[in-house]
Amino acid sequence: FFWTCGKQPFSITVDQDLKKIAAMLPSASVNRTSSFSTSVPAVRREDATHARLMTNANEASSVWTALAFEGDDTLGVSSAKVDHRQKRKGLPSGPDAIGTALTRRLIRDLIRYMYIILDLSSAALSDPDHLCTGGVAPSAKTRHAVLLATAVTYVREFYDQNPISHLGIVILKDGQAQLLSSLGGSPSAHLSALASPSASNPGLCSGNASLMNGLECVGRSLSAAPRHGSREILIFSSSLRSDDPGDLTGAVDGVARIGVRVSAIGLTGAEVYAIRRICDMTGGSYAVAQDGAHLKKLVRGHLLSVRTRMMMVMISRMKSDISTRRKKKVNEVSPMSKWVSQLGKRLK
């Protein structure tokens, strides 16, 4: 074997001078691939880079596989991976730590899957009373006209605020639930369904409403909706009773089990205990419209999701706190100015 050390070549025998070669040359430059090599081969730079890339890839994949759906149909991160992230970022752990924001749920509430339930029972033909003043239908003669105008306004404004969400309409009459328009993202389809005789003709409003059948009909459709969006139901109630063929609590438990939030707006002027119970069990809200202006305000409150509204309230509170702090700083007198004023008084 002939080796080059500097500029002068020299010949050696493998058995005698193997250790001398290893001592003279860098270990990374000696490629011992023969069977008589007695030391551990050096790690190449390519192998080290490959090992580091594989470690990062496995680490990233394990973080994504740790994502799991929680009970309220939102995407959450396991506590083990959260602890791992805290260690990597050097954040403290515990309930009062700064890094507890990493343990919060990954809220994906941009897409809403929502059904509107319209009560078109015989009670919808009664006098609207107080609902005409300041409302969307000031010349309405029945609750049905107010209900229909409110539904049309809500559909138009819903897609302005939620352009990638999906909406559906169900009507209640004669103790049954009828699917007026299926879940979809086309506002024109829902508006044409509301303009159809089955919804716009007041002569077809008959019988009593069944909340149980309405919840079961909507629950079957929302159970197939993707889990990354929120599932909601908004009930427009125009009667003070609900004729159900079975246990209403079982239907409420069914929709609550799949993560559906039920909210309601009453047009009757009085609160119904069954509807209040449904909204409380599913985490929704229930309010009775006092007049037409109040009805518009209640409908406008359901254009955005609950989490979005909460976030807007928090932001407004933060802005008000910042403004009050700035005003306090402006009105406060610095210690130096106080000392100067006191010195002036003493000199006088």
Short mmCIF file of N, CA and C in Angstrom, two decimals, residues 226-339:
data_model
loop_
_atom_site.label_atom_id
_atom_site.label_comp_id
_atom_site.label_asym_id
_atom_site.label_seq_id
_atom_site.Cartn_x
_atom_site.Cartn_y
_atom_site.Cartn_z
N PRO A 226 -69.08 16.66 9.00
CA PRO A 226 -67.69 16.51 9.45
C PRO A 226 -67.49 17.04 10.86
N ARG A 227 -66.57 16.43 11.56
CA ARG A 227 -66.34 16.76 12.96
C ARG A 227 -65.51 18.02 13.16
N HIS A 228 -64.88 18.54 12.10
CA HIS A 228 -64.05 19.72 12.28
C HIS A 228 -64.86 21.00 12.34
N GLY A 229 -66.17 20.94 12.10
CA GLY A 229 -67.03 22.12 12.18
C GLY A 229 -67.98 22.02 13.35
N SER A 230 -68.61 23.13 13.66
CA SER A 230 -69.59 23.15 14.75
C SER A 230 -70.96 22.75 14.24
N ARG A 231 -71.72 22.06 15.08
CA ARG A 231 -73.07 21.60 14.74
C ARG A 231 -74.07 22.36 15.60
N GLU A 232 -75.00 23.04 14.95
CA GLU A 232 -75.90 23.93 15.67
C GLU A 232 -77.32 23.79 15.13
N ILE A 233 -78.26 24.14 16.00
CA ILE A 233 -79.68 24.19 15.65
C ILE A 233 -80.25 25.47 16.22
N LEU A 234 -81.02 26.19 15.42
CA LEU A 234 -81.70 27.41 15.85
C LEU A 234 -83.20 27.22 15.63
N ILE A 235 -83.97 27.29 16.72
CA ILE A 235 -85.41 27.06 16.69
C ILE A 235 -86.12 28.40 16.77
N PHE A 236 -87.05 28.63 15.85
CA PHE A 236 -87.96 29.78 15.90
C PHE A 236 -89.32 29.25 16.34
N SER A 237 -89.65 29.50 17.60
CA SER A 237 -90.87 28.94 18.18
C SER A 237 -91.99 29.96 18.14
N SER A 238 -93.15 29.52 17.65
CA SER A 238 -94.33 30.38 17.60
C SER A 238 -95.50 29.83 18.39
N SER A 239 -95.28 28.78 19.18
CA SER A 239 -96.35 28.18 19.98
C SER A 239 -95.84 27.91 21.38
N LEU A 240 -96.78 27.65 22.29
CA LEU A 240 -96.46 27.42 23.70
C LEU A 240 -96.53 25.94 24.07
N ARG A 241 -96.62 25.05 23.10
CA ARG A 241 -96.74 23.62 23.41
C ARG A 241 -95.97 22.81 22.37
N SER A 242 -95.71 21.56 22.74
CA SER A 242 -95.02 20.61 21.86
C SER A 242 -95.64 19.23 22.06
N ASP A 243 -96.26 18.71 21.01
CA ASP A 243 -96.88 17.38 21.06
C ASP A 243 -95.88 16.36 20.55
N ASP A 244 -95.30 15.59 21.47
CA ASP A 244 -94.26 14.63 21.13
C ASP A 244 -94.77 13.22 21.28
N PRO A 245 -94.44 12.33 20.34
CA PRO A 245 -94.91 10.94 20.43
C PRO A 245 -94.15 10.11 21.46
N GLY A 246 -93.04 10.60 21.98
CA GLY A 246 -92.24 9.83 22.92
C GLY A 246 -91.56 10.74 23.93
N ASP A 247 -90.42 10.27 24.43
CA ASP A 247 -89.67 11.00 25.44
C ASP A 247 -88.82 12.06 24.77
N LEU A 248 -89.08 13.32 25.08
CA LEU A 248 -88.31 14.41 24.51
C LEU A 248 -86.88 14.43 25.04
N THR A 249 -86.69 13.98 26.28
CA THR A 249 -85.35 13.98 26.87
C THR A 249 -84.41 13.05 26.11
N GLY A 250 -84.93 11.94 25.63
CA GLY A 250 -84.09 11.01 24.85
C GLY A 250 -83.61 11.63 23.56
N ALA A 251 -84.48 12.40 22.89
CA ALA A 251 -84.06 13.07 21.66
C ALA A 251 -83.02 14.14 21.95
N VAL A 252 -83.17 14.83 23.08
CA VAL A 252 -82.19 15.86 23.44
C VAL A 252 -80.84 15.22 23.75
N ASP A 253 -80.87 14.10 24.47
CA ASP A 253 -79.61 13.39 24.75
C ASP A 253 -78.94 12.91 23.47
N GLY A 254 -79.74 12.53 22.48
CA GLY A 254 -79.16 12.06 21.22
C GLY A 254 -78.41 13.15 20.48
N VAL A 255 -78.98 14.35 20.42
CA VAL A 255 -78.29 15.43 19.72
C VAL A 255 -77.13 15.97 20.56
N ALA A 256 -77.26 15.92 21.88
CA ALA A 256 -76.15 16.37 22.72
C ALA A 256 -74.98 15.41 22.64
N ARG A 257 -75.25 14.15 22.41
CA ARG A 257 -74.18 13.15 22.32
C ARG A 257 -73.30 13.36 21.10
N ILE A 258 -73.84 13.90 20.03
CA ILE A 258 -73.05 14.14 18.82
C ILE A 258 -72.53 15.58 18.76
N GLY A 259 -72.67 16.32 19.87
CA GLY A 259 -72.09 17.65 19.96
C GLY A 259 -72.89 18.74 19.29
N VAL A 260 -74.22 18.64 19.28
CA VAL A 260 -75.07 19.67 18.67
C VAL A 260 -75.47 20.68 19.74
N ARG A 261 -75.33 21.95 19.43
CA ARG A 261 -75.76 23.03 20.32
C ARG A 261 -77.09 23.57 19.83
N VAL A 262 -78.10 23.55 20.68
CA VAL A 262 -79.46 23.98 20.32
C VAL A 262 -79.74 25.32 20.97
N SER A 263 -80.13 26.30 20.17
CA SER A 263 -80.56 27.60 20.64
C SER A 263 -81.96 27.88 20.11
N ALA A 264 -82.67 28.82 20.75
CA ALA A 264 -84.05 29.08 20.37
C ALA A 264 -84.38 30.55 20.56
N ILE A 265 -85.32 31.02 19.74
CA ILE A 265 -85.88 32.37 19.84
C ILE A 265 -87.40 32.23 19.86
N GLY A 266 -88.01 32.74 20.90
CA GLY A 266 -89.45 32.63 21.04
C GLY A 266 -90.18 33.85 20.51
N LEU A 267 -91.30 33.60 19.81
CA LEU A 267 -92.13 34.68 19.27
C LEU A 267 -93.46 34.79 20.00
N THR A 268 -93.62 34.04 21.06
CA THR A 268 -94.92 33.94 21.73
C THR A 268 -95.09 34.96 22.84
N GLY A 269 -94.04 35.60 23.29
CA GLY A 269 -94.14 36.53 24.40
C GLY A 269 -94.00 35.88 25.75
N ALA A 270 -93.87 34.55 25.81
CA ALA A 270 -93.70 33.82 27.07
C ALA A 270 -92.69 32.71 26.85
N GLU A 271 -92.03 32.30 27.92
CA GLU A 271 -91.00 31.28 27.84
C GLU A 271 -91.60 29.89 28.03
N VAL A 272 -91.10 28.93 27.25
CA VAL A 272 -91.55 27.54 27.32
C VAL A 272 -90.48 26.73 28.07
N TYR A 273 -90.91 25.99 29.09
CA TYR A 273 -89.94 25.28 29.92
C TYR A 273 -89.24 24.18 29.12
N ALA A 274 -89.94 23.50 28.23
CA ALA A 274 -89.32 22.41 27.46
C ALA A 274 -88.19 22.94 26.58
N ILE A 275 -88.40 24.10 25.96
CA ILE A 275 -87.35 24.67 25.12
C ILE A 275 -86.18 25.15 25.97
N ARG A 276 -86.48 25.73 27.12
CA ARG A 276 -85.42 26.15 28.04
C ARG A 276 -84.57 24.95 28.46
N ARG A 277 -85.22 23.85 28.74
CA ARG A 277 -84.51 22.64 29.15
C ARG A 277 -83.63 22.11 28.03
N ILE A 278 -84.11 22.15 26.79
CA ILE A 278 -83.32 21.68 25.64
C ILE A 278 -82.07 22.53 25.47
N CYS A 279 -82.23 23.84 25.55
CA CYS A 279 -81.07 24.74 25.36
C CYS A 279 -80.06 24.59 26.48
N ASP A 280 -80.53 24.39 27.71
CA ASP A 280 -79.60 24.23 28.83
C ASP A 280 -78.83 22.93 28.73
N MET A 281 -79.47 21.86 28.27
CA MET A 281 -78.81 20.57 28.18
C MET A 281 -77.77 20.51 27.06
N THR A 282 -77.95 21.32 26.04
CA THR A 282 -77.02 21.29 24.90
C THR A 282 -76.05 22.46 24.87
N GLY A 283 -76.13 23.36 25.85
CA GLY A 283 -75.22 24.49 25.89
C GLY A 283 -75.60 25.64 25.01
N GLY A 284 -76.87 25.74 24.62
CA GLY A 284 -77.32 26.84 23.79
C GLY A 284 -77.94 27.96 24.59
N SER A 285 -78.59 28.89 23.90
CA SER A 285 -79.22 30.04 24.53
C SER A 285 -80.68 30.11 24.11
N TYR A 286 -81.48 30.72 24.98
CA TYR A 286 -82.93 30.84 24.72
C TYR A 286 -83.38 32.21 25.17
N ALA A 287 -84.10 32.91 24.30
CA ALA A 287 -84.62 34.24 24.62
C ALA A 287 -85.94 34.43 23.91
N VAL A 288 -86.80 35.23 24.51
CA VAL A 288 -88.11 35.54 23.95
C VAL A 288 -88.10 36.98 23.47
N ALA A 289 -88.53 37.20 22.24
CA ALA A 289 -88.51 38.54 21.66
C ALA A 289 -89.60 39.40 22.30
N GLN A 290 -89.23 40.58 22.74
CA GLN A 290 -90.17 41.50 23.36
C GLN A 290 -90.88 42.37 22.33
N ASP A 291 -90.18 42.71 21.27
CA ASP A 291 -90.77 43.47 20.18
C ASP A 291 -89.98 43.18 18.90
N GLY A 292 -90.30 43.90 17.84
CA GLY A 292 -89.63 43.65 16.57
C GLY A 292 -88.15 44.01 16.59
N ALA A 293 -87.81 45.11 17.25
CA ALA A 293 -86.40 45.50 17.33
C ALA A 293 -85.60 44.49 18.15
N HIS A 294 -86.21 43.99 19.22
CA HIS A 294 -85.52 42.98 20.03
C HIS A 294 -85.35 41.68 19.25
N LEU A 295 -86.33 41.35 18.42
CA LEU A 295 -86.22 40.15 17.58
C LEU A 295 -85.06 40.28 16.61
N LYS A 296 -84.91 41.44 15.99
CA LYS A 296 -83.78 41.65 15.08
C LYS A 296 -82.45 41.53 15.81
N LYS A 297 -82.38 42.03 17.03
CA LYS A 297 -81.15 41.94 17.81
C LYS A 297 -80.83 40.49 18.17
N LEU A 298 -81.84 39.71 18.52
CA LEU A 298 -81.61 38.31 18.87
C LEU A 298 -81.16 37.51 17.65
N VAL A 299 -81.77 37.78 16.51
CA VAL A 299 -81.38 37.07 15.29
C VAL A 299 -79.96 37.44 14.88
N ARG A 300 -79.61 38.70 15.02
CA ARG A 300 -78.27 39.15 14.67
C ARG A 300 -77.22 38.50 15.59
N GLY A 301 -77.62 38.20 16.82
CA GLY A 301 -76.68 37.56 17.75
C GLY A 301 -76.32 36.14 17.37
N HIS A 302 -77.13 35.49 16.54
CA HIS A 302 -76.85 34.11 16.12
C HIS A 302 -76.18 34.03 14.75
N LEU A 303 -75.77 35.15 14.20
CA LEU A 303 -75.07 35.12 12.92
C LEU A 303 -73.65 34.62 13.08
N LEU A 304 -73.04 34.88 14.22
CA LEU A 304 -71.69 34.40 14.50
C LEU A 304 -71.76 33.25 15.49
N SER A 305 -70.72 32.41 15.48
CA SER A 305 -70.68 31.29 16.40
C SER A 305 -70.45 31.77 17.83
N VAL A 306 -70.70 30.88 18.78
CA VAL A 306 -70.58 31.24 20.18
C VAL A 306 -69.15 31.61 20.53
N ARG A 307 -68.18 30.83 20.06
CA ARG A 307 -66.78 31.09 20.37
C ARG A 307 -66.31 32.40 19.74
N THR A 308 -66.79 32.70 18.54
CA THR A 308 -66.42 33.96 17.90
C THR A 308 -66.98 35.14 18.68
N ARG A 309 -68.23 35.01 19.15
CA ARG A 309 -68.81 36.09 19.94
C ARG A 309 -68.06 36.28 21.25
N MET A 310 -67.68 35.18 21.89
CA MET A 310 -66.91 35.29 23.13
C MET A 310 -65.57 35.96 22.89
N MET A 311 -64.93 35.62 21.77
CA MET A 311 -63.65 36.23 21.45
C MET A 311 -63.80 37.73 21.18
N MET A 312 -64.88 38.13 20.52
CA MET A 312 -65.12 39.55 20.26
C MET A 312 -65.36 40.31 21.56
N VAL A 313 -66.09 39.68 22.50
CA VAL A 313 -66.33 40.32 23.79
C VAL A 313 -65.02 40.49 24.55
N MET A 314 -64.17 39.47 24.52
CA MET A 314 -62.88 39.57 25.19
C MET A 314 -62.02 40.67 24.58
N ILE A 315 -62.03 40.77 23.25
CA ILE A 315 -61.23 41.80 22.59
C ILE A 315 -61.74 43.19 22.95
N SER A 316 -63.07 43.35 22.98
CA SER A 316 -63.63 44.66 23.34
C SER A 316 -63.29 45.03 24.77
N ARG A 317 -63.31 44.05 25.68
CA ARG A 317 -62.93 44.33 27.06
C ARG A 317 -61.46 44.71 27.17
N MET A 318 -60.63 44.01 26.42
CA MET A 318 -59.21 44.35 26.44
C MET A 318 -58.97 45.76 25.92
N LYS A 319 -59.68 46.15 24.85
CA LYS A 319 -59.53 47.50 24.31
C LYS A 319 -59.98 48.55 25.32
N SER A 320 -61.08 48.28 26.01
CA SER A 320 -61.56 49.24 27.01
C SER A 320 -60.58 49.36 28.17
N ASP A 321 -59.99 48.23 28.59
CA ASP A 321 -59.00 48.28 29.66
C ASP A 321 -57.78 49.08 29.24
N ILE A 322 -57.34 48.89 28.00
CA ILE A 322 -56.17 49.63 27.52
C ILE A 322 -56.46 51.13 27.47
N SER A 323 -57.67 51.47 27.01
CA SER A 323 -58.02 52.91 26.93
C SER A 323 -58.09 53.54 28.32
N THR A 324 -58.66 52.81 29.30
CA THR A 324 -58.73 53.35 30.66
C THR A 324 -57.34 53.51 31.26
N ARG A 325 -56.46 52.56 30.99
CA ARG A 325 -55.09 52.67 31.49
C ARG A 325 -54.38 53.87 30.87
N ARG A 326 -54.60 54.11 29.59
CA ARG A 326 -53.97 55.26 28.95
C ARG A 326 -54.50 56.57 29.54
N LYS A 327 -55.82 56.62 29.82
CA LYS A 327 -56.37 57.82 30.43
C LYS A 327 -55.80 58.06 31.82
N LYS A 328 -55.62 56.99 32.57
CA LYS A 328 -55.04 57.13 33.91
C LYS A 328 -53.61 57.66 33.83
N LYS A 329 -52.86 57.16 32.84
CA LYS A 329 -51.49 57.62 32.68
C LYS A 329 -51.43 59.09 32.30
N VAL A 330 -52.39 59.53 31.50
CA VAL A 330 -52.41 60.94 31.11
C VAL A 330 -52.76 61.83 32.30
N ASN A 331 -53.73 61.37 33.10
CA ASN A 331 -54.17 62.18 34.23
C ASN A 331 -53.20 62.13 35.41
N GLU A 332 -52.39 61.10 35.47
CA GLU A 332 -51.46 60.99 36.58
C GLU A 332 -50.35 62.06 36.48
N VAL A 333 -49.93 62.56 37.63
CA VAL A 333 -48.86 63.55 37.69
C VAL A 333 -47.58 62.86 38.13
N SER A 334 -46.50 63.10 37.42
CA SER A 334 -45.23 62.46 37.73
C SER A 334 -44.68 62.98 39.06
N PRO A 335 -43.88 62.18 39.75
CA PRO A 335 -43.30 62.64 41.03
C PRO A 335 -42.45 63.89 40.87
N MET A 336 -41.76 64.06 39.75
CA MET A 336 -40.93 65.24 39.54
C MET A 336 -41.78 66.51 39.46
N SER A 337 -42.92 66.41 38.75
CA SER A 337 -43.79 67.59 38.65
C SER A 337 -44.40 67.93 40.00
N LYS A 338 -44.74 66.90 40.80
CA LYS A 338 -45.24 67.16 42.15
C LYS A 338 -44.19 67.89 43.00
N TRP A 339 -42.96 67.45 42.89
CA TRP A 339 -41.89 68.07 43.67
C TRP A 339 -41.65 69.51 43.26
#
